[in-house]
Coordinates of C-alpha atoms and ligand atoms in Angstrom, one line a residue:
M1 CA -18.8 -19.4 -6.7
T2 CA -17.4 -17.4 -4.2
T3 CA -14.3 -19.1 -3.4
I4 CA -12.1 -20.2 -6.6
T5 CA -8.3 -21.8 -7.3
L6 CA -5.8 -19.7 -8.0
E7 CA -1.8 -20.0 -8.4
T8 CA 0.9 -18.4 -7.6
P9 CA 4.9 -18.8 -8.1
V10 CA 5.2 -18.8 -4.1
T11 CA 2.3 -20.3 -2.8
G12 CA 1.4 -22.8 -6.0
K13 CA -2.7 -23.6 -5.8
Y14 CA -4.7 -21.7 -3.1
E15 CA -8.3 -21.1 -2.5
Q16 CA -8.8 -17.1 -3.4
P17 CA -12.6 -16.0 -1.7
V18 CA -14.0 -13.8 -4.4
G19 CA -17.6 -13.1 -2.9
L20 CA -18.7 -9.9 -0.7
F21 CA -17.6 -10.6 2.8
I22 CA -20.9 -9.8 4.7
N23 CA -21.6 -11.2 7.9
N24 CA -19.0 -13.4 8.0
E25 CA -19.8 -15.1 4.9
F26 CA -18.8 -14.6 1.1
I27 CA -21.4 -13.8 -0.8
K28 CA -22.9 -12.5 -4.5
G29 CA -23.8 -8.9 -4.9
K30 CA -27.8 -8.6 -5.5
K31 CA -27.6 -8.1 -8.8
G32 CA -25.0 -10.5 -9.6
Q33 CA -22.4 -8.5 -11.1
E34 CA -18.8 -9.6 -11.2
F35 CA -15.3 -7.5 -12.7
E36 CA -12.3 -8.6 -13.8
V37 CA -9.1 -8.4 -11.8
I38 CA -5.9 -7.6 -13.8
N39 CA -2.6 -9.1 -13.4
P40 CA -0.3 -5.8 -14.2
T41 CA 2.9 -7.8 -14.9
N42 CA 0.9 -9.3 -17.9
E43 CA -2.2 -7.8 -18.4
K44 CA -3.9 -10.8 -18.0
V45 CA -7.3 -11.3 -16.3
I46 CA -6.4 -13.1 -12.7
C47 CA -10.4 -13.7 -12.4
K48 CA -13.5 -12.2 -11.4
V49 CA -14.8 -10.8 -8.2
H50 CA -18.2 -10.2 -7.1
E51 CA -19.2 -6.5 -7.1
A52 CA -20.8 -4.5 -4.4
L53 CA -23.6 -2.0 -5.7
E54 CA -25.7 0.4 -3.5
E55 CA -28.0 -2.2 -2.2
D56 CA -24.9 -4.5 -1.2
V57 CA -23.3 -1.7 0.5
D58 CA -26.9 -0.8 2.4
I59 CA -26.8 -5.0 3.3
A60 CA -23.1 -4.5 4.7
V61 CA -24.1 -1.5 6.6
A62 CA -27.0 -3.0 8.1
A63 CA -24.9 -6.4 9.2
A64 CA -22.2 -3.4 10.8
R65 CA -25.3 -1.8 12.6
K66 CA -26.6 -5.0 14.2
A67 CA -23.0 -6.2 15.2
F68 CA -22.8 -2.7 16.9
A69 CA -26.3 -2.8 18.8
S70 CA -26.0 -2.8 22.6
G71 CA -26.3 -6.2 23.8
S72 CA -24.8 -8.0 20.6
E73 CA -21.8 -10.2 21.3
Y74 CA -19.1 -7.5 20.1
R75 CA -20.3 -4.8 22.9
T76 CA -21.1 -6.9 25.4
M77 CA -17.1 -8.6 24.8
S78 CA -14.6 -7.3 27.3
T79 CA -11.6 -4.8 25.9
A80 CA -9.3 -7.3 26.6
R81 CA -11.0 -9.8 24.5
R82 CA -11.7 -7.2 21.6
G83 CA -8.0 -6.4 21.7
K84 CA -7.2 -10.5 21.8
L85 CA -9.1 -10.5 18.1
L86 CA -7.0 -8.4 16.6
L87 CA -3.9 -10.1 18.1
D88 CA -5.0 -13.7 17.0
L89 CA -5.6 -12.0 13.6
A90 CA -2.2 -10.7 13.7
D91 CA -1.0 -14.5 14.0
L92 CA -2.9 -15.1 11.2
F93 CA -1.6 -13.2 9.2
E94 CA 2.1 -14.3 10.3
K95 CA 1.0 -17.8 9.6
N96 CA 0.0 -16.8 6.1
I97 CA 2.6 -14.4 5.2
D98 CA 4.0 -15.9 2.3
T99 CA 0.0 -16.6 0.7
L100 CA -0.6 -12.7 1.8
A101 CA 2.4 -11.2 0.2
A102 CA 2.1 -13.3 -2.9
I103 CA -1.5 -12.3 -3.5
E104 CA -0.1 -8.6 -3.2
S105 CA 2.2 -9.1 -5.9
L106 CA 0.1 -11.0 -8.2
D107 CA -2.5 -8.3 -8.0
N108 CA -0.9 -5.3 -7.1
G109 CA 2.4 -6.0 -9.1
K110 CA 4.7 -4.9 -6.1
S111 CA 8.1 -7.2 -5.5
I112 CA 7.2 -10.3 -3.4
T113 CA 10.4 -8.9 -0.8
M114 CA 8.6 -5.6 -0.4
A115 CA 4.7 -6.9 -0.2
K116 CA 6.5 -9.7 2.2
G117 CA 8.0 -6.2 4.3
D118 CA 4.0 -4.7 3.9
V119 CA 2.4 -8.0 5.6
G120 CA 5.3 -7.6 8.5
A121 CA 4.2 -4.2 9.1
C122 CA 0.0 -5.2 8.8
I123 CA 1.2 -7.5 11.5
G124 CA 3.2 -5.1 13.9
C125 CA -0.1 -2.5 13.3
L126 CA -2.5 -4.9 14.3
R127 CA -0.7 -6.3 17.2
Y128 CA -0.4 -2.2 18.5
Y129 CA -3.7 -1.5 17.6
G130 CA -4.4 -4.8 19.8
G131 CA -2.7 -3.9 22.7
W132 CA -4.6 -0.4 22.7
A133 CA -8.4 -2.1 22.8
D134 CA -7.9 -2.2 26.9
K135 CA -6.3 1.3 27.6
I136 CA -8.7 3.4 25.9
H137 CA -10.1 5.7 28.7
G138 CA -11.4 8.9 29.8
K139 CA -10.8 11.4 32.4
V140 CA -12.0 12.8 35.9
I141 CA -12.0 16.6 35.5
T142 CA -12.5 18.6 38.6
T143 CA -14.8 21.8 37.9
A144 CA -16.2 22.5 41.8
E145 CA -17.3 20.9 44.9
G146 CA -20.2 19.1 44.8
T147 CA -19.8 18.5 41.3
F148 CA -18.3 15.0 39.9
A149 CA -17.7 14.8 35.9
Y150 CA -15.7 12.7 33.8
T151 CA -15.3 12.0 30.1
K152 CA -15.4 8.8 28.3
R153 CA -14.2 7.8 25.2
E154 CA -16.9 5.9 23.5
A155 CA -17.0 3.9 19.8
V156 CA -17.9 6.1 16.8
G157 CA -20.5 3.1 15.8
V158 CA -20.4 1.9 11.8
C159 CA -17.1 3.1 10.2
G160 CA -17.2 2.9 6.4
Q161 CA -13.3 2.7 5.2
I162 CA -12.3 3.2 1.6
I163 CA -8.9 2.5 0.7
P164 CA -6.5 2.6 -2.4
W165 CA -4.7 0.4 -4.6
N166 CA -1.0 1.0 -3.6
F167 CA -0.8 -0.8 -0.3
P168 CA -3.7 -2.7 -0.2
L169 CA -3.4 -4.8 2.6
L170 CA -1.4 -2.3 4.7
M171 CA -4.0 0.0 4.6
W172 CA -6.7 -2.2 5.0
A173 CA -4.4 -3.2 8.9
W174 CA -4.4 0.6 9.2
K175 CA -8.0 0.9 9.0
I176 CA -9.3 -2.0 10.9
G177 CA -6.8 -2.1 13.7
P178 CA -7.9 1.6 15.3
A179 CA -11.4 0.5 14.5
I180 CA -11.6 -2.7 16.1
A181 CA -9.5 -1.5 19.1
C182 CA -12.2 1.6 19.6
G183 CA -15.4 -1.0 19.4
C184 CA -16.4 0.3 16.3
T185 CA -17.7 -2.0 13.2
V186 CA -16.7 -1.7 9.8
V187 CA -17.9 -1.7 6.5
L188 CA -14.7 -1.7 4.4
K189 CA -14.4 -1.1 0.2
T190 CA -11.2 -2.2 -1.2
A191 CA -9.7 -0.6 -4.5
E192 CA -11.3 -2.1 -7.7
Q193 CA -7.9 -2.5 -9.1
T194 CA -6.5 -4.9 -6.0
P195 CA -9.6 -6.6 -4.4
L196 CA -8.1 -10.1 -3.1
S197 CA -5.9 -9.5 -0.3
G198 CA -8.5 -7.7 1.4
L199 CA -10.6 -10.6 0.9
Y200 CA -8.2 -13.4 2.0
A201 CA -7.5 -10.9 4.7
A202 CA -11.5 -10.7 5.8
K203 CA -11.2 -14.9 5.4
L204 CA -8.6 -14.6 8.2
C205 CA -11.1 -12.6 10.5
K206 CA -13.9 -15.1 10.8
E207 CA -10.9 -17.4 11.2
A208 CA -9.7 -15.5 14.5
G209 CA -13.7 -15.4 15.8
F210 CA -14.7 -12.0 15.2
P211 CA -18.7 -12.3 15.1
P212 CA -20.4 -11.5 12.2
G213 CA -21.0 -8.1 10.8
V214 CA -18.1 -6.7 12.7
V215 CA -15.8 -6.7 9.7
N216 CA -17.7 -6.8 6.4
V217 CA -15.1 -6.3 3.3
I218 CA -16.3 -5.6 -0.1
S219 CA -15.2 -4.9 -3.8
G220 CA -16.5 -2.6 -5.9
F221 CA -15.6 1.1 -7.7
G222 CA -15.5 4.2 -6.5
K223 CA -18.4 6.2 -8.1
T224 CA -21.1 3.1 -7.1
A225 CA -19.8 1.3 -3.8
G226 CA -17.7 4.3 -2.6
A227 CA -20.4 7.1 -3.2
A228 CA -22.7 4.8 -1.9
I229 CA -20.7 4.5 1.4
A230 CA -19.7 8.3 1.3
N231 CA -23.7 9.2 1.1
H232 CA -24.8 6.7 3.3
M233 CA -27.3 7.9 6.5
D234 CA -26.2 4.9 8.9
I235 CA -22.7 5.3 8.4
D236 CA -21.3 7.5 11.3
K237 CA -17.7 8.0 9.8
V238 CA -15.8 7.5 6.6
A239 CA -12.0 7.2 6.8
F240 CA -10.7 7.4 3.1
T241 CA -7.1 7.3 1.5
G242 CA -6.8 8.1 -1.8
S243 CA -6.6 11.2 -4.2
T244 CA -7.5 14.6 -3.3
L245 CA -10.1 15.1 -5.6
V246 CA -12.0 11.7 -4.4
G247 CA -11.1 13.1 -0.6
R248 CA -13.0 16.5 -1.5
S249 CA -16.3 14.5 -2.8
I250 CA -15.9 12.5 0.5
L251 CA -16.4 15.5 2.4
K252 CA -19.0 17.2 0.2
A253 CA -21.3 13.7 0.8
S254 CA -20.4 13.9 4.3
A255 CA -21.7 17.5 4.4
S256 CA -24.8 16.7 2.2
S257 CA -26.0 13.6 4.0
N258 CA -25.6 12.8 7.6
L259 CA -22.3 14.7 8.6
K260 CA -20.6 12.0 9.4
K261 CA -17.0 11.9 10.8
V262 CA -14.3 12.3 8.2
T263 CA -11.0 11.5 7.8
L264 CA -8.6 11.9 4.6
E265 CA -5.1 10.5 4.0
L266 CA -4.7 12.3 0.2
G267 CA -2.2 12.9 -2.1
G268 CA 1.5 14.5 -1.8
K269 CA 4.2 16.5 -3.5
S270 CA 6.9 15.9 -0.9
P271 CA 10.1 17.9 -0.5
N272 CA 13.2 15.6 -0.3
I273 CA 16.0 18.0 0.9
V274 CA 19.7 17.1 0.5
F275 CA 22.3 19.6 2.0
E276 CA 26.1 19.8 1.3
D277 CA 27.0 18.3 4.1
A278 CA 25.3 15.2 4.0
D279 CA 26.9 11.7 3.6
I280 CA 26.2 12.0 0.0
D281 CA 25.9 8.3 -0.9
E282 CA 23.8 7.5 2.4
A283 CA 21.5 10.3 1.3
I284 CA 21.3 9.0 -2.4
S285 CA 20.5 5.5 -1.1
W286 CA 17.4 7.3 0.6
V287 CA 16.5 9.6 -2.2
N288 CA 16.3 6.7 -4.5
F289 CA 14.1 4.5 -2.1
G290 CA 12.1 7.7 -1.1
I291 CA 10.9 7.9 -4.9
F292 CA 11.1 4.4 -6.1
Y293 CA 10.0 2.3 -3.6
N294 CA 6.6 0.8 -4.6
H295 CA 7.3 2.1 -8.4
G296 CA 6.8 5.5 -6.9
Q297 CA 3.1 5.0 -6.0
C298 CA 3.4 6.5 -2.5
C299 CA 1.4 9.3 -1.3
C300 CA 4.6 10.4 0.6
A301 CA 6.9 10.1 -2.4
G302 CA 9.7 12.0 -2.1
S303 CA 9.2 13.1 -5.6
R304 CA 10.5 17.0 -5.3
I305 CA 14.4 16.5 -4.7
Y306 CA 16.3 19.5 -3.6
V307 CA 19.6 19.5 -3.4
Q308 CA 22.4 22.1 -2.5
E309 CA 24.1 24.0 -5.2
S310 CA 27.8 23.1 -4.4
I311 CA 27.2 19.2 -4.5
Y312 CA 24.5 19.0 -7.3
D313 CA 26.5 18.1 -10.3
E314 CA 28.0 15.0 -8.4
F315 CA 24.5 14.2 -6.7
V316 CA 22.9 14.0 -10.1
K317 CA 25.6 11.7 -11.6
K318 CA 26.0 9.3 -8.8
F319 CA 22.0 9.3 -8.5
K320 CA 21.8 8.6 -12.3
E321 CA 23.8 5.6 -11.6
R322 CA 21.9 4.5 -8.5
A323 CA 18.5 4.6 -10.3
Q324 CA 19.8 2.8 -13.1
K325 CA 20.9 0.1 -10.7
N326 CA 17.4 -0.6 -9.6
V327 CA 16.1 -4.0 -10.3
V328 CA 12.9 -3.6 -12.6
G329 CA 11.2 -6.5 -13.5
D330 CA 9.2 -9.6 -12.2
P331 CA 7.5 -8.9 -9.0
F332 CA 8.2 -12.9 -8.3
H333 CA 11.8 -12.9 -8.6
K334 CA 13.6 -12.4 -5.2
D335 CA 16.1 -9.4 -6.7
T336 CA 13.5 -7.3 -8.1
F337 CA 12.8 -3.9 -6.4
Q338 CA 10.0 -2.4 -8.9
G339 CA 7.5 -3.9 -10.8
P340 CA 4.8 -2.8 -12.8
Q341 CA 2.4 0.2 -12.1
V342 CA -0.8 -1.3 -11.2
S343 CA -2.8 -0.6 -14.3
Q344 CA -2.7 0.9 -17.8
L345 CA -4.5 4.1 -16.8
Q346 CA -1.9 5.0 -14.3
Y347 CA 0.7 3.8 -16.8
D348 CA -0.6 6.7 -19.3
R349 CA -1.3 9.0 -16.5
I350 CA 2.4 8.6 -15.7
M351 CA 3.9 8.3 -19.3
D352 CA 1.8 11.9 -20.1
Y353 CA 3.7 13.3 -17.0
I354 CA 6.8 12.5 -18.7
K355 CA 5.9 13.7 -22.1
I356 CA 4.9 17.1 -20.3
G357 CA 8.4 17.0 -18.8
K358 CA 10.0 16.7 -22.0
D359 CA 7.6 19.6 -23.5
E360 CA 8.1 21.7 -20.6
G361 CA 12.1 21.7 -21.7
A362 CA 13.2 19.8 -18.4
T363 CA 16.3 17.1 -19.1
I364 CA 16.1 13.5 -18.5
E365 CA 18.9 12.4 -16.8
T366 CA 17.6 8.3 -16.8
G367 CA 14.6 6.4 -17.8
G368 CA 11.5 8.0 -19.4
E369 CA 10.6 4.9 -21.2
R370 CA 8.4 1.9 -21.2
H371 CA 10.6 -1.2 -19.2
G372 CA 10.1 -4.1 -21.4
D373 CA 7.4 -5.2 -24.1
V374 CA 4.6 -6.5 -21.5
G375 CA 2.7 -5.2 -18.2
Y376 CA 2.7 -1.6 -17.2
F377 CA 6.5 -1.2 -16.7
I378 CA 8.3 2.2 -16.2
Q379 CA 12.0 2.7 -16.1
P380 CA 12.7 4.8 -12.9
T381 CA 13.1 8.2 -14.2
I382 CA 15.1 11.3 -13.2
F383 CA 14.3 14.9 -14.4
S384 CA 16.7 17.5 -14.2
N385 CA 16.8 21.1 -15.2
V386 CA 13.0 21.5 -13.8
N387 CA 11.9 25.1 -12.9
H388 CA 9.7 25.5 -9.9
D389 CA 6.3 26.0 -11.6
M390 CA 6.6 23.1 -14.3
K391 CA 4.0 20.6 -13.8
I392 CA 6.3 17.6 -13.1
M393 CA 7.4 19.7 -9.9
Q394 CA 4.1 20.9 -8.6
E395 CA 1.7 18.0 -9.7
E396 CA 1.2 14.4 -8.0
I397 CA 2.4 11.5 -10.3
F398 CA 2.3 8.8 -8.6
G399 CA 4.9 6.9 -10.4
P400 CA 8.8 6.1 -10.7
V401 CA 9.5 9.7 -11.7
C402 CA 11.1 12.7 -9.5
A403 CA 12.3 16.1 -10.7
I404 CA 15.8 17.9 -9.1
A405 CA 16.6 21.4 -8.7
K406 CA 19.3 23.1 -6.6
F407 CA 19.1 25.3 -3.6
K408 CA 21.2 27.9 -1.9
D409 CA 20.8 27.9 1.7
I410 CA 17.8 27.2 4.4
D411 CA 15.8 29.5 3.6
D412 CA 15.5 29.2 -0.1
V413 CA 14.8 25.5 0.0
L414 CA 12.1 26.4 2.7
N415 CA 10.6 28.9 0.5
I416 CA 10.4 26.5 -2.6
G417 CA 9.9 23.4 -0.5
N418 CA 6.8 24.9 0.9
D419 CA 5.6 26.3 -2.1
S420 CA 2.6 23.3 -2.7
T421 CA -1.0 22.9 -1.9
Y422 CA 0.3 19.6 -0.4
G423 CA 1.9 18.8 3.1
L424 CA 2.1 15.4 3.7
A425 CA 6.1 14.7 3.9
A426 CA 9.6 15.6 3.7
A427 CA 13.1 15.1 4.4
V428 CA 16.2 16.7 5.0
H429 CA 19.6 15.2 4.9
T430 CA 22.3 16.7 6.7
K431 CA 25.0 16.0 9.3
N432 CA 24.2 19.3 11.2
L433 CA 21.5 19.0 14.2
N434 CA 20.8 22.6 14.2
T435 CA 19.9 22.6 10.7
A436 CA 17.8 19.2 10.8
I437 CA 15.7 20.8 13.4
K438 CA 15.5 24.2 11.6
V439 CA 14.1 22.9 8.6
S440 CA 11.7 20.4 10.0
D441 CA 10.6 23.1 12.1
G442 CA 10.2 25.2 9.0
L443 CA 8.8 22.6 6.9
K444 CA 4.7 22.6 6.5
A445 CA 4.5 18.6 6.3
G446 CA 2.8 15.9 8.8
T447 CA 6.0 13.8 8.8
V448 CA 9.5 15.0 8.6
W449 CA 12.1 12.6 8.2
V450 CA 16.0 13.3 8.8
N451 CA 18.9 11.5 7.0
Q452 CA 16.0 8.7 6.2
Y453 CA 12.7 8.3 4.0
N454 CA 9.7 6.4 3.9
M455 CA 10.6 5.1 7.5
L456 CA 6.4 4.8 8.5
H457 CA 6.2 3.0 11.7
W458 CA 2.6 1.8 13.3
S459 CA 3.4 3.8 16.7
L460 CA 4.0 7.1 14.8
P461 CA 1.2 9.6 13.6
F462 CA 0.7 9.7 10.1
G463 CA -1.0 12.3 8.1
G464 CA -1.2 15.5 5.9
F465 CA -0.9 19.2 6.6
R466 CA -2.9 21.5 3.8
Q467 CA -4.5 19.7 1.3
S468 CA -2.7 16.5 1.7
G469 CA -5.3 15.7 4.4
I470 CA -7.4 15.9 7.6
G471 CA -6.9 13.6 10.8
R472 CA -4.0 11.4 11.5
E473 CA -3.7 7.8 11.2
L474 CA -1.5 5.3 13.2
G475 CA -0.4 5.5 16.9
K476 CA -2.5 6.9 19.4
A477 CA -3.8 9.7 17.4
A478 CA -5.9 7.2 14.8
L479 CA -7.9 6.4 18.4
E480 CA -9.6 9.9 18.0
N481 CA -10.8 8.9 14.7
Y482 CA -12.8 6.0 16.2
T483 CA -14.3 7.7 19.5
Q484 CA -15.8 10.3 20.4
I485 CA -16.0 11.8 23.7
K486 CA -18.7 12.0 26.0
T487 CA -19.1 13.8 29.1
V488 CA -20.6 13.0 32.3
S489 CA -21.4 15.7 34.8
I490 CA -23.1 14.2 38.1
N491 CA -24.6 17.4 40.7
M492 CA -24.1 15.9 44.1
K493 CA -25.5 19.1 46.1
G494 CA -29.1 19.0 45.4
A495 CA -31.3 21.9 43.7
L496 CA -29.9 25.1 42.2
F497 CA -32.3 27.3 44.1
Ligands
LIG501 P1 -6.6 6.9 -7.8 O1 -6.9 7.7 -8.1 O2 -5.4 6.6 -7.2 O3 -7.1 5.4 -7.9 P2 -9.0 7.3 -6.3 O4 -9.0 8.3 -5.1 O5 -9.7 7.4 -7.1 O6 -7.4 7.2 -6.4 O7 -9.4 5.8 -5.3 C1 -9.0 5.4 -3.7 C2 -10.3 4.6 -3.6 O8 -11.1 6.0 -3.4 C3 -11.1 3.6 -4.2 O9 -11.1 2.7 -3.5 C4 -11.8 4.0 -5.1 O10 -12.7 2.7 -5.4 C5 -12.4 5.0 -4.4 N1 -13.1 6.1 -4.9 C6 -13.1 6.5 -6.1 N2 -14.2 7.2 -6.5 C7 -14.7 7.6 -5.4 C8 -15.9 8.5 -5.3 N3 -16.5 9.1 -6.2 N4 -16.7 7.8 -3.8 C9 -16.2 7.2 -3.0 N5 -14.9 6.3 -3.4 C10 -14.0 6.8 -4.4

């Protein structure tokens, strides 16, 4: 079976595709293998999905290549029509918002309110890129009389896209939107922990009228299906979101296969800086959201919190009170802010970091323990008395755990804030415009928020400095990932000699 009936508290019974979505059909893998999908809230098996192995990746790539061939329905479609595919897909996301959000809560464990927010952001993103499809063009460049030269932005071709489990549907939309706007075809691999929403969204692609082979969505593991994409000789570009470790292996695979273009959106250890002149209650609300949103499972999570020394004690006291009010529990309950971590593995990694923090001598202000008896729940955890060189201040934990330290002045906080191998995001809280601009200028990060946190938007480029990535997603910037420039230069003045 490639479609099964599942049930959620929001949707009641619904039809969930579980096959590999290739050529607009849900099919079984060649070897017939399946793997289990676990509900992180109760640790029980939700269902099994079909697993893509290397030979299935080959089949999906062949489908994407055929759809990309010149003369195909997709390649001969007007750019406006291609944009309309994304707009229609966005409409279908809107129509199915409750189901999509419920699948996300079931499979990932994020609260239904946050999941709906994710689907809303998917809709915005798909519409934004739908609008771009007929606005991507080159330039006429004058060099000398008698020469006519112009550039075109041509689609890169068949794109492999590998996405993580923390925002399964949003990462799907961030990847598919710009790829289709630019006229590429796609083989997208979801994360093995969270394959369900991506498959449901694939079904909606067919309903929106995408020609077969344009979007292929496969479930599978990183070491097999993911590596097969990264090493494939007939994939022109890979877009990856995930850990820095795997990002490195993707770049190596490109280098040792066909030098496919690579964009990487990787980890972070982002500083969130609070100056003494900030509105302390507002700042605490953003700092709380900065680290505990999505259970801390955000590449841009504000996990290093720096507070100016004169307000440090008051800040720690109030922040602790605020964090203790975060409702942790059943993702389907309307008041829940924080659900379970995505898997046993992630739960164990985070609890290990909490132990390391204690052993290193940091103080737990709140949290530090499992929440409840069942499910991968961890209490929101705040460490104080943290030294800059402690592991919990240096390494990405990817959970509801943060470290707070004091700073003296702008120079001091820029020094410690920038002392990291990462550079994805940062934030500064202050009422002083000069401070905001000076600190934003000085921070080595792809995004700096002022008096807010985690406020991503589809029209704003997002990506990392340093080891947080290569390239930018979202905004007009993402179009560069999926097009390549062709220069055409025409001689209009006859022979050279
Ligand atoms: P995390 O540690 O948060 O699970 P990963 O970077 O391991 O993050 O995973 C992100 C995505 O990368 C997932 O879709 C995963 O299957 C995939 N992946 C993992 N290892 C590899 C690999 N060696 N090659 C390609 N993709 C991989």
